[in-house]
Amino acid sequence: MPLSSPAAREHIHTRTVTCQGFRRTDGLWDIEGHITDTKTYGFANNDRGEIPPGVPVHEMWLRVTVGDDLVIRTVEAVTDYAPFNACDAIAPAYENLVGLKLGPGLRKQIRDRVGGIHGCTHLTELMGPVATTAFQTIFPILSREAEEKRLAELAAGEGPDPASDATPKKRKMPLINTCHGWRSDGAAVKRIAPSFYTGDEPIDEDDDSLREL
């Protein structure tokens, strides 16, 4: 459903953010982010001269490599366009994010390492959708493969004994309570991750998958 019809207006600025997730052949994951800012009018810039309409004022790239554990292994940052000549000099600072884990508290840790004069506002902003893209890329694949492995082991008679009293290990779910849709007492958590459900409705014990991340 589109937005309602707007009032009469003039298009001034466009920001585009694109993120992609890739599985590497070495078992790691590359998450790449790309951000651009363009304007519909030309203007003079002290360091770049005249910037024509549609030519990026900002254009930055990030590649963050993580493992299944979401710990950052490497970071590469590139600035193609910026308003000041000095902007691209800060890109190597994003290597300081190596070792951080994508998850709760990430924003503060990023600010501590590349905040203020120690980073680029736009590259730092890009880390938010990059982290979200990592979740969207990694968890559905790992969940699907875990389920396929479980079913294969059951078919081969290698799965856990149904009569066993052993309690299965609780799966980590970093998305719980991060938004209204993922609230712990909501329908999505009840259906997708019932072991984390805190609501009052009965749980369907036969539906414990991550198909709808």
mmCIF file with all atom_site columns, C-alpha atoms in Angstrom:
data_model
loop_
_atom_site.group_PDB
_atom_site.id
_atom_site.type_symbol
_atom_site.label_atom_id
_atom_site.label_alt_id
_atom_site.label_comp_id
_atom_site.label_asym_id
_atom_site.label_entity_id
_atom_site.label_seq_id
_atom_site.pdbx_PDB_ins_code
_atom_site.Cartn_x
_atom_site.Cartn_y
_atom_site.Cartn_z
_atom_site.occupancy
_atom_site.B_iso_or_equiv
_atom_site.pdbx_formal_charge
_atom_site.auth_seq_id
_atom_site.auth_comp_id
_atom_site.auth_asym_id
_atom_site.auth_atom_id
_atom_site.pdbx_PDB_model_num
ATOM 1   C CA . MET A 1 1   ? 0.000  0.000   0.000   1.00 0.00 ? 1   MET A CA 1
ATOM 2   C CA . PRO A 1 2   ? 1.659  3.278   -1.089  1.00 0.00 ? 2   PRO A CA 1
ATOM 3   C CA . LEU A 1 3   ? 1.812  6.477   0.922   1.00 0.00 ? 3   LEU A CA 1
ATOM 4   C CA . SER A 1 4   ? -1.014 8.944   0.510   1.00 0.00 ? 4   SER A CA 1
ATOM 5   C CA . SER A 1 5   ? -0.726 11.579  -2.221  1.00 0.00 ? 5   SER A CA 1
ATOM 6   C CA . PRO A 1 6   ? 1.663  14.314  -1.090  1.00 0.00 ? 6   PRO A CA 1
ATOM 7   C CA . ALA A 1 7   ? 1.217  18.050  -1.151  1.00 0.00 ? 7   ALA A CA 1
ATOM 8   C CA . ALA A 1 8   ? 2.737  19.987  -4.038  1.00 0.00 ? 8   ALA A CA 1
ATOM 9   C CA . ARG A 1 9   ? 6.500  19.787  -3.599  1.00 0.00 ? 9   ARG A CA 1
ATOM 10  C CA . GLU A 1 10  ? 9.956  19.906  -5.198  1.00 0.00 ? 10  GLU A CA 1
ATOM 11  C CA . HIS A 1 11  ? 12.392 16.987  -5.105  1.00 0.00 ? 11  HIS A CA 1
ATOM 12  C CA . ILE A 1 12  ? 15.619 18.170  -3.434  1.00 0.00 ? 12  ILE A CA 1
ATOM 13  C CA . HIS A 1 13  ? 17.690 15.275  -2.116  1.00 0.00 ? 13  HIS A CA 1
ATOM 14  C CA . THR A 1 14  ? 17.991 11.501  -2.428  1.00 0.00 ? 14  THR A CA 1
ATOM 15  C CA . ARG A 1 15  ? 19.804 9.168   -0.067  1.00 0.00 ? 15  ARG A CA 1
ATOM 16  C CA . THR A 1 16  ? 20.188 5.574   -1.247  1.00 0.00 ? 16  THR A CA 1
ATOM 17  C CA . VAL A 1 17  ? 21.370 2.747   0.991   1.00 0.00 ? 17  VAL A CA 1
ATOM 18  C CA . THR A 1 18  ? 21.938 -0.718  -0.445  1.00 0.00 ? 18  THR A CA 1
ATOM 19  C CA . CYS A 1 19  ? 23.180 -3.717  1.527   1.00 0.00 ? 19  CYS A CA 1
ATOM 20  C CA . GLN A 1 20  ? 23.944 -7.228  0.318   1.00 0.00 ? 20  GLN A CA 1
ATOM 21  C CA . GLY A 1 21  ? 24.901 -10.415 2.111   1.00 0.00 ? 21  GLY A CA 1
ATOM 22  C CA . PHE A 1 22  ? 27.199 -13.096 0.690   1.00 0.00 ? 22  PHE A CA 1
ATOM 23  C CA . ARG A 1 23  ? 28.307 -16.510 1.892   1.00 0.00 ? 23  ARG A CA 1
ATOM 24  C CA . ARG A 1 24  ? 31.996 -17.105 1.214   1.00 0.00 ? 24  ARG A CA 1
ATOM 25  C CA . THR A 1 25  ? 33.535 -20.415 0.209   1.00 0.00 ? 25  THR A CA 1
ATOM 26  C CA . ASP A 1 26  ? 35.789 -20.283 3.291   1.00 0.00 ? 26  ASP A CA 1
ATOM 27  C CA . GLY A 1 27  ? 32.757 -20.383 5.616   1.00 0.00 ? 27  GLY A CA 1
ATOM 28  C CA . LEU A 1 28  ? 32.692 -16.678 6.472   1.00 0.00 ? 28  LEU A CA 1
ATOM 29  C CA . TRP A 1 29  ? 30.117 -14.075 5.440   1.00 0.00 ? 29  TRP A CA 1
ATOM 30  C CA . ASP A 1 30  ? 30.623 -10.771 3.633   1.00 0.00 ? 30  ASP A CA 1
ATOM 31  C CA . ILE A 1 31  ? 28.096 -8.026  4.262   1.00 0.00 ? 31  ILE A CA 1
ATOM 32  C CA . GLU A 1 32  ? 28.482 -5.051  1.955   1.00 0.00 ? 32  GLU A CA 1
ATOM 33  C CA . GLY A 1 33  ? 26.881 -1.642  2.351   1.00 0.00 ? 33  GLY A CA 1
ATOM 34  C CA . HIS A 1 34  ? 26.746 1.260   -0.122  1.00 0.00 ? 34  HIS A CA 1
ATOM 35  C CA . ILE A 1 35  ? 25.419 4.743   0.641   1.00 0.00 ? 35  ILE A CA 1
ATOM 36  C CA . THR A 1 36  ? 24.967 7.716   -1.703  1.00 0.00 ? 36  THR A CA 1
ATOM 37  C CA . ASP A 1 37  ? 23.580 11.235  -1.333  1.00 0.00 ? 37  ASP A CA 1
ATOM 38  C CA . THR A 1 38  ? 22.616 13.203  -4.431  1.00 0.00 ? 38  THR A CA 1
ATOM 39  C CA . LYS A 1 39  ? 20.867 16.514  -5.000  1.00 0.00 ? 39  LYS A CA 1
ATOM 40  C CA . THR A 1 40  ? 18.651 17.697  -7.818  1.00 0.00 ? 40  THR A CA 1
ATOM 41  C CA . TYR A 1 41  ? 20.567 20.964  -8.184  1.00 0.00 ? 41  TYR A CA 1
ATOM 42  C CA . GLY A 1 42  ? 24.202 21.866  -8.744  1.00 0.00 ? 42  GLY A CA 1
ATOM 43  C CA . PHE A 1 43  ? 26.228 23.831  -6.221  1.00 0.00 ? 43  PHE A CA 1
ATOM 44  C CA . ALA A 1 44  ? 29.760 25.043  -5.591  1.00 0.00 ? 44  ALA A CA 1
ATOM 45  C CA . ASN A 1 45  ? 32.027 23.148  -3.231  1.00 0.00 ? 45  ASN A CA 1
ATOM 46  C CA . ASN A 1 46  ? 35.296 24.562  -1.940  1.00 0.00 ? 46  ASN A CA 1
ATOM 47  C CA . ASP A 1 47  ? 37.271 21.303  -2.281  1.00 0.00 ? 47  ASP A CA 1
ATOM 48  C CA . ARG A 1 48  ? 35.599 19.810  -5.357  1.00 0.00 ? 48  ARG A CA 1
ATOM 49  C CA . GLY A 1 49  ? 34.489 22.827  -7.350  1.00 0.00 ? 49  GLY A CA 1
ATOM 50  C CA . GLU A 1 50  ? 31.050 22.654  -8.969  1.00 0.00 ? 50  GLU A CA 1
ATOM 51  C CA . ILE A 1 51  ? 29.047 19.542  -8.058  1.00 0.00 ? 51  ILE A CA 1
ATOM 52  C CA . PRO A 1 52  ? 26.444 19.011  -10.809 1.00 0.00 ? 52  PRO A CA 1
ATOM 53  C CA . PRO A 1 53  ? 22.909 17.712  -10.142 1.00 0.00 ? 53  PRO A CA 1
ATOM 54  C CA . GLY A 1 54  ? 22.865 13.951  -9.586  1.00 0.00 ? 54  GLY A CA 1
ATOM 55  C CA . VAL A 1 55  ? 26.598 13.636  -8.881  1.00 0.00 ? 55  VAL A CA 1
ATOM 56  C CA . PRO A 1 56  ? 27.077 12.137  -5.418  1.00 0.00 ? 56  PRO A CA 1
ATOM 57  C CA . VAL A 1 57  ? 27.861 14.471  -2.567  1.00 0.00 ? 57  VAL A CA 1
ATOM 58  C CA . HIS A 1 58  ? 28.593 11.348  -0.538  1.00 0.00 ? 58  HIS A CA 1
ATOM 59  C CA . GLU A 1 59  ? 29.349 7.857   -1.782  1.00 0.00 ? 59  GLU A CA 1
ATOM 60  C CA . MET A 1 60  ? 30.794 5.334   0.657   1.00 0.00 ? 60  MET A CA 1
ATOM 61  C CA . TRP A 1 61  ? 31.214 1.563   0.771   1.00 0.00 ? 61  TRP A CA 1
ATOM 62  C CA . LEU A 1 62  ? 31.646 -0.913  3.624   1.00 0.00 ? 62  LEU A CA 1
ATOM 63  C CA . ARG A 1 63  ? 32.529 -4.591  3.569   1.00 0.00 ? 63  ARG A CA 1
ATOM 64  C CA . VAL A 1 64  ? 32.220 -6.333  6.923   1.00 0.00 ? 64  VAL A CA 1
ATOM 65  C CA . THR A 1 65  ? 33.293 -9.959  7.183   1.00 0.00 ? 65  THR A CA 1
ATOM 66  C CA . VAL A 1 66  ? 31.871 -12.043 10.037  1.00 0.00 ? 66  VAL A CA 1
ATOM 67  C CA . GLY A 1 67  ? 31.686 -15.664 11.105  1.00 0.00 ? 67  GLY A CA 1
ATOM 68  C CA . ASP A 1 68  ? 28.652 -17.695 12.128  1.00 0.00 ? 68  ASP A CA 1
ATOM 69  C CA . ASP A 1 69  ? 29.147 -16.184 15.582  1.00 0.00 ? 69  ASP A CA 1
ATOM 70  C CA . LEU A 1 70  ? 28.647 -12.651 14.117  1.00 0.00 ? 70  LEU A CA 1
ATOM 71  C CA . VAL A 1 71  ? 32.077 -11.544 15.334  1.00 0.00 ? 71  VAL A CA 1
ATOM 72  C CA . ILE A 1 72  ? 33.705 -9.107  12.900  1.00 0.00 ? 72  ILE A CA 1
ATOM 73  C CA . ARG A 1 73  ? 36.839 -10.571 11.293  1.00 0.00 ? 73  ARG A CA 1
ATOM 74  C CA . THR A 1 74  ? 37.699 -7.778  8.847   1.00 0.00 ? 74  THR A CA 1
ATOM 75  C CA . VAL A 1 75  ? 36.330 -4.397  7.789   1.00 0.00 ? 75  VAL A CA 1
ATOM 76  C CA . GLU A 1 76  ? 37.082 -2.484  4.614   1.00 0.00 ? 76  GLU A CA 1
ATOM 77  C CA . ALA A 1 77  ? 35.782 1.053   4.060   1.00 0.00 ? 77  ALA A CA 1
ATOM 78  C CA . VAL A 1 78  ? 36.062 3.208   0.938   1.00 0.00 ? 78  VAL A CA 1
ATOM 79  C CA . THR A 1 79  ? 34.999 6.806   0.302   1.00 0.00 ? 79  THR A CA 1
ATOM 80  C CA . ASP A 1 80  ? 34.529 7.628   -3.383  1.00 0.00 ? 80  ASP A CA 1
ATOM 81  C CA . TYR A 1 81  ? 32.807 10.998  -2.941  1.00 0.00 ? 81  TYR A CA 1
ATOM 82  C CA . ALA A 1 82  ? 32.755 13.371  0.023   1.00 0.00 ? 82  ALA A CA 1
ATOM 83  C CA . PRO A 1 83  ? 32.452 17.130  0.489   1.00 0.00 ? 83  PRO A CA 1
ATOM 84  C CA . PHE A 1 84  ? 35.977 17.529  1.893   1.00 0.00 ? 84  PHE A CA 1
ATOM 85  C CA . ASN A 1 85  ? 39.323 16.235  0.640   1.00 0.00 ? 85  ASN A CA 1
ATOM 86  C CA . ALA A 1 86  ? 40.171 14.944  4.114   1.00 0.00 ? 86  ALA A CA 1
ATOM 87  C CA . CYS A 1 87  ? 37.136 12.662  4.395   1.00 0.00 ? 87  CYS A CA 1
ATOM 88  C CA . ASP A 1 88  ? 38.629 9.582   2.741   1.00 0.00 ? 88  ASP A CA 1
ATOM 89  C CA . ALA A 1 89  ? 41.601 9.600   5.135   1.00 0.00 ? 89  ALA A CA 1
ATOM 90  C CA . ILE A 1 90  ? 39.448 8.222   7.964   1.00 0.00 ? 90  ILE A CA 1
ATOM 91  C CA . ALA A 1 91  ? 38.273 5.093   6.107   1.00 0.00 ? 91  ALA A CA 1
ATOM 92  C CA . PRO A 1 92  ? 41.085 2.850   7.492   1.00 0.00 ? 92  PRO A CA 1
ATOM 93  C CA . ALA A 1 93  ? 39.864 3.635   11.028  1.00 0.00 ? 93  ALA A CA 1
ATOM 94  C CA . TYR A 1 94  ? 36.968 1.218   10.505  1.00 0.00 ? 94  TYR A CA 1
ATOM 95  C CA . GLU A 1 95  ? 39.426 -1.633  10.901  1.00 0.00 ? 95  GLU A CA 1
ATOM 96  C CA . ASN A 1 96  ? 39.108 -0.757  14.601  1.00 0.00 ? 96  ASN A CA 1
ATOM 97  C CA . LEU A 1 97  ? 35.726 -2.506  14.554  1.00 0.00 ? 97  LEU A CA 1
ATOM 98  C CA . VAL A 1 98  ? 37.386 -5.922  14.172  1.00 0.00 ? 98  VAL A CA 1
ATOM 99  C CA . GLY A 1 99  ? 36.521 -8.090  17.159  1.00 0.00 ? 99  GLY A CA 1
ATOM 100 C CA . LEU A 1 100 ? 33.106 -6.560  17.830  1.00 0.00 ? 100 LEU A CA 1
ATOM 101 C CA . LYS A 1 101 ? 30.054 -8.806  17.748  1.00 0.00 ? 101 LYS A CA 1
ATOM 102 C CA . LEU A 1 102 ? 26.954 -7.771  15.833  1.00 0.00 ? 102 LEU A CA 1
ATOM 103 C CA . GLY A 1 103 ? 24.170 -7.691  18.389  1.00 0.00 ? 103 GLY A CA 1
ATOM 104 C CA . PRO A 1 104 ? 23.010 -5.822  21.499  1.00 0.00 ? 104 PRO A CA 1
ATOM 105 C CA . GLY A 1 105 ? 25.241 -2.912  22.465  1.00 0.00 ? 105 GLY A CA 1
ATOM 106 C CA . LEU A 1 106 ? 26.858 -2.694  19.027  1.00 0.00 ? 106 LEU A CA 1
ATOM 107 C CA . ARG A 1 107 ? 26.013 0.961   18.412  1.00 0.00 ? 107 ARG A CA 1
ATOM 108 C CA . LYS A 1 108 ? 27.707 2.119   21.598  1.00 0.00 ? 108 LYS A CA 1
ATOM 109 C CA . GLN A 1 109 ? 30.784 0.027   20.858  1.00 0.00 ? 109 GLN A CA 1
ATOM 110 C CA . ILE A 1 110 ? 30.954 1.495   17.355  1.00 0.00 ? 110 ILE A CA 1
ATOM 111 C CA . ARG A 1 111 ? 30.699 5.035   18.736  1.00 0.00 ? 111 ARG A CA 1
ATOM 112 C CA . ASP A 1 112 ? 33.453 4.258   21.228  1.00 0.00 ? 112 ASP A CA 1
ATOM 113 C CA . ARG A 1 113 ? 35.807 3.191   18.422  1.00 0.00 ? 113 ARG A CA 1
ATOM 114 C CA . VAL A 1 114 ? 34.906 5.382   15.433  1.00 0.00 ? 114 VAL A CA 1
ATOM 115 C CA . GLY A 1 115 ? 32.664 8.070   16.887  1.00 0.00 ? 115 GLY A CA 1
ATOM 116 C CA . GLY A 1 116 ? 33.065 11.810  16.422  1.00 0.00 ? 116 GLY A CA 1
ATOM 117 C CA . ILE A 1 117 ? 36.332 12.914  14.853  1.00 0.00 ? 117 ILE A CA 1
ATOM 118 C CA . HIS A 1 118 ? 37.574 9.318   14.836  1.00 0.00 ? 118 HIS A CA 1
ATOM 119 C CA . GLY A 1 119 ? 35.163 8.260   12.087  1.00 0.00 ? 119 GLY A CA 1
ATOM 120 C CA . CYS A 1 120 ? 32.809 9.277   9.275   1.00 0.00 ? 120 CYS A CA 1
ATOM 121 C CA . THR A 1 121 ? 29.185 10.030  10.123  1.00 0.00 ? 121 THR A CA 1
ATOM 122 C CA . HIS A 1 122 ? 27.896 8.268   7.025   1.00 0.00 ? 122 HIS A CA 1
ATOM 123 C CA . LEU A 1 123 ? 30.060 5.149   7.256   1.00 0.00 ? 123 LEU A CA 1
ATOM 124 C CA . THR A 1 124 ? 29.095 4.833   10.909  1.00 0.00 ? 124 THR A CA 1
ATOM 125 C CA . GLU A 1 125 ? 25.393 5.177   10.030  1.00 0.00 ? 125 GLU A CA 1
ATOM 126 C CA . LEU A 1 126 ? 25.851 2.499   7.382   1.00 0.00 ? 126 LEU A CA 1
ATOM 127 C CA . MET A 1 127 ? 26.923 -0.003  10.036  1.00 0.00 ? 127 MET A CA 1
ATOM 128 C CA . GLY A 1 128 ? 23.300 -0.133  11.264  1.00 0.00 ? 128 GLY A CA 1
ATOM 129 C CA . PRO A 1 129 ? 21.740 -1.565  8.088   1.00 0.00 ? 129 PRO A CA 1
ATOM 130 C CA . VAL A 1 130 ? 24.865 -3.665  7.518   1.00 0.00 ? 130 VAL A CA 1
ATOM 131 C CA . ALA A 1 131 ? 24.290 -5.364  10.887  1.00 0.00 ? 131 ALA A CA 1
ATOM 132 C CA . THR A 1 132 ? 20.599 -5.914  10.108  1.00 0.00 ? 132 THR A CA 1
ATOM 133 C CA . THR A 1 133 ? 21.537 -7.377  6.731   1.00 0.00 ? 133 THR A CA 1
ATOM 134 C CA . ALA A 1 134 ? 23.919 -9.763  8.474   1.00 0.00 ? 134 ALA A CA 1
ATOM 135 C CA . PHE A 1 135 ? 21.067 -11.144 10.574  1.00 0.00 ? 135 PHE A CA 1
ATOM 136 C CA . GLN A 1 136 ? 18.837 -11.466 7.499   1.00 0.00 ? 136 GLN A CA 1
ATOM 137 C CA . THR A 1 137 ? 21.609 -13.203 5.578   1.00 0.00 ? 137 THR A CA 1
ATOM 138 C CA . ILE A 1 138 ? 23.019 -15.608 8.135   1.00 0.00 ? 138 ILE A CA 1
ATOM 139 C CA . PHE A 1 139 ? 20.283 -16.824 10.476  1.00 0.00 ? 139 PHE A CA 1
ATOM 140 C CA . PRO A 1 140 ? 17.807 -18.209 7.915   1.00 0.00 ? 140 PRO A CA 1
ATOM 141 C CA . ILE A 1 141 ? 20.576 -20.212 6.226   1.00 0.00 ? 141 ILE A CA 1
ATOM 142 C CA . LEU A 1 142 ? 22.016 -21.618 9.438   1.00 0.00 ? 142 LEU A CA 1
ATOM 143 C CA . SER A 1 143 ? 18.542 -22.446 10.739  1.00 0.00 ? 143 SER A CA 1
ATOM 144 C CA . ARG A 1 144 ? 17.568 -24.220 7.531   1.00 0.00 ? 144 ARG A CA 1
ATOM 145 C CA . GLU A 1 145 ? 20.778 -26.244 7.520   1.00 0.00 ? 145 GLU A CA 1
ATOM 146 C CA . ALA A 1 146 ? 20.385 -27.163 11.183  1.00 0.00 ? 146 ALA A CA 1
ATOM 147 C CA . GLU A 1 147 ? 16.872 -28.410 10.495  1.00 0.00 ? 147 GLU A CA 1
ATOM 148 C CA . GLU A 1 148 ? 18.036 -30.371 7.453   1.00 0.00 ? 148 GLU A CA 1
ATOM 149 C CA . LYS A 1 149 ? 20.797 -31.965 9.538   1.00 0.00 ? 149 LYS A CA 1
ATOM 150 C CA . ARG A 1 150 ? 18.337 -32.832 12.310  1.00 0.00 ? 150 ARG A CA 1
ATOM 151 C CA . LEU A 1 151 ? 15.933 -34.481 9.868   1.00 0.00 ? 151 LEU A CA 1
ATOM 152 C CA . ALA A 1 152 ? 18.765 -36.394 8.179   1.00 0.00 ? 152 ALA A CA 1
ATOM 153 C CA . GLU A 1 153 ? 20.008 -37.683 11.531  1.00 0.00 ? 153 GLU A CA 1
ATOM 154 C CA . LEU A 1 154 ? 16.507 -38.773 12.511  1.00 0.00 ? 154 LEU A CA 1
ATOM 155 C CA . ALA A 1 155 ? 16.076 -40.562 9.190   1.00 0.00 ? 155 ALA A CA 1
ATOM 156 C CA . ALA A 1 156 ? 19.382 -42.361 9.745   1.00 0.00 ? 156 ALA A CA 1
ATOM 157 C CA . GLY A 1 157 ? 18.473 -43.260 13.309  1.00 0.00 ? 157 GLY A CA 1
ATOM 158 C CA . GLU A 1 158 ? 21.183 -41.017 14.667  1.00 0.00 ? 158 GLU A CA 1
ATOM 159 C CA . GLY A 1 159 ? 19.003 -38.382 16.269  1.00 0.00 ? 159 GLY A CA 1
ATOM 160 C CA . PRO A 1 160 ? 18.269 -37.987 19.988  1.00 0.00 ? 160 PRO A CA 1
ATOM 161 C CA . ASP A 1 161 ? 16.208 -40.651 21.679  1.00 0.00 ? 161 ASP A CA 1
ATOM 162 C CA . PRO A 1 162 ? 12.622 -39.324 21.866  1.00 0.00 ? 162 PRO A CA 1
ATOM 163 C CA . ALA A 1 163 ? 12.334 -40.924 25.294  1.00 0.00 ? 163 ALA A CA 1
ATOM 164 C CA . SER A 1 164 ? 15.402 -39.104 26.569  1.00 0.00 ? 164 SER A CA 1
ATOM 165 C CA . ASP A 1 165 ? 14.963 -36.568 29.352  1.00 0.00 ? 165 ASP A CA 1
ATOM 166 C CA . ALA A 1 166 ? 17.794 -34.427 28.001  1.00 0.00 ? 166 ALA A CA 1
ATOM 167 C CA . THR A 1 167 ? 16.746 -30.831 27.502  1.00 0.00 ? 167 THR A CA 1
ATOM 168 C CA . PRO A 1 168 ? 17.647 -29.521 24.037  1.00 0.00 ? 168 PRO A CA 1
ATOM 169 C CA . LYS A 1 169 ? 20.018 -26.574 23.930  1.00 0.00 ? 169 LYS A CA 1
ATOM 170 C CA . LYS A 1 170 ? 18.159 -23.305 23.634  1.00 0.00 ? 170 LYS A CA 1
ATOM 171 C CA . ARG A 1 171 ? 18.858 -21.594 20.327  1.00 0.00 ? 171 ARG A CA 1
ATOM 172 C CA . LYS A 1 172 ? 20.222 -18.069 20.447  1.00 0.00 ? 172 LYS A CA 1
ATOM 173 C CA . MET A 1 173 ? 17.777 -15.485 19.139  1.00 0.00 ? 173 MET A CA 1
ATOM 174 C CA . PRO A 1 174 ? 19.238 -11.959 19.099  1.00 0.00 ? 174 PRO A CA 1
ATOM 175 C CA . LEU A 1 175 ? 16.120 -10.518 17.435  1.00 0.00 ? 175 LEU A CA 1
ATOM 176 C CA . ILE A 1 176 ? 13.791 -11.081 20.382  1.00 0.00 ? 176 ILE A CA 1
ATOM 177 C CA . ASN A 1 177 ? 12.313 -7.793  21.706  1.00 0.00 ? 177 ASN A CA 1
ATOM 178 C CA . THR A 1 178 ? 14.234 -5.675  19.196  1.00 0.00 ? 178 THR A CA 1
ATOM 179 C CA . CYS A 1 179 ? 10.979 -4.397  17.658  1.00 0.00 ? 179 CYS A CA 1
ATOM 180 C CA . HIS A 1 180 ? 7.188  -4.662  17.960  1.00 0.00 ? 180 HIS A CA 1
ATOM 181 C CA . GLY A 1 181 ? 6.965  -7.577  15.529  1.00 0.00 ? 181 GLY A CA 1
ATOM 182 C CA . TRP A 1 182 ? 9.623  -9.552  17.428  1.00 0.00 ? 182 TRP A CA 1
ATOM 183 C CA . ARG A 1 183 ? 8.205  -8.899  20.916  1.00 0.00 ? 183 ARG A CA 1
ATOM 184 C CA . SER A 1 184 ? 8.494  -11.978 23.101  1.00 0.00 ? 184 SER A CA 1
ATOM 185 C CA . ASP A 1 185 ? 4.739  -12.206 23.749  1.00 0.00 ? 185 ASP A CA 1
ATOM 186 C CA . GLY A 1 186 ? 3.788  -11.700 20.088  1.00 0.00 ? 186 GLY A CA 1
ATOM 187 C CA . ALA A 1 187 ? 2.459  -14.044 17.427  1.00 0.00 ? 187 ALA A CA 1
ATOM 188 C CA . ALA A 1 188 ? 5.705  -14.129 15.422  1.00 0.00 ? 188 ALA A CA 1
ATOM 189 C CA . VAL A 1 189 ? 7.852  -15.330 18.326  1.00 0.00 ? 189 VAL A CA 1
ATOM 190 C CA . LYS A 1 190 ? 5.140  -17.794 19.352  1.00 0.00 ? 190 LYS A CA 1
ATOM 191 C CA . ARG A 1 191 ? 5.203  -19.302 15.853  1.00 0.00 ? 191 ARG A CA 1
ATOM 192 C CA . ILE A 1 192 ? 8.882  -19.012 14.903  1.00 0.00 ? 192 ILE A CA 1
ATOM 193 C CA . ALA A 1 193 ? 10.750 -19.333 18.221  1.00 0.00 ? 193 ALA A CA 1
ATOM 194 C CA . PRO A 1 194 ? 8.284  -20.750 20.741  1.00 0.00 ? 194 PRO A CA 1
ATOM 195 C CA . SER A 1 195 ? 10.967 -21.531 23.336  1.00 0.00 ? 195 SER A CA 1
ATOM 196 C CA . PHE A 1 196 ? 11.341 -17.748 23.772  1.00 0.00 ? 196 PHE A CA 1
ATOM 197 C CA . TYR A 1 197 ? 7.603  -17.013 23.831  1.00 0.00 ? 197 TYR A CA 1
ATOM 198 C CA . THR A 1 198 ? 6.344  -15.246 26.993  1.00 0.00 ? 198 THR A CA 1
ATOM 199 C CA . GLY A 1 199 ? 2.677  -14.776 26.095  1.00 0.00 ? 199 GLY A CA 1
ATOM 200 C CA . ASP A 1 200 ? -0.373 -16.638 27.364  1.00 0.00 ? 200 ASP A CA 1
ATOM 201 C CA . GLU A 1 201 ? -1.514 -18.432 24.187  1.00 0.00 ? 201 GLU A CA 1
ATOM 202 C CA . PRO A 1 202 ? -0.850 -22.188 23.849  1.00 0.00 ? 202 PRO A CA 1
ATOM 203 C CA . ILE A 1 203 ? 2.197  -23.104 21.737  1.00 0.00 ? 203 ILE A CA 1
ATOM 204 C CA . ASP A 1 204 ? 2.193  -25.454 18.760  1.00 0.00 ? 204 ASP A CA 1
ATOM 205 C CA . GLU A 1 205 ? 5.063  -27.762 19.693  1.00 0.00 ? 205 GLU A CA 1
ATOM 206 C CA . ASP A 1 206 ? 5.417  -28.983 16.069  1.00 0.00 ? 206 ASP A CA 1
ATOM 207 C CA . ASP A 1 207 ? 6.369  -25.554 14.648  1.00 0.00 ? 207 ASP A CA 1
ATOM 208 C CA . ASP A 1 208 ? 9.803  -24.402 15.794  1.00 0.00 ? 208 ASP A CA 1
ATOM 209 C CA . SER A 1 209 ? 11.545 -22.976 12.741  1.00 0.00 ? 209 SER A CA 1
ATOM 210 C CA . LEU A 1 210 ? 13.085 -19.740 11.541  1.00 0.00 ? 210 LEU A CA 1
ATOM 211 C CA . ARG A 1 211 ? 11.457 -19.732 8.115   1.00 0.00 ? 211 ARG A CA 1
ATOM 212 C CA . GLU A 1 212 ? 10.221 -16.159 8.324   1.00 0.00 ? 212 GLU A CA 1
ATOM 213 C CA . LEU A 1 213 ? 13.188 -14.071 9.445   1.00 0.00 ? 213 LEU A CA 1
#
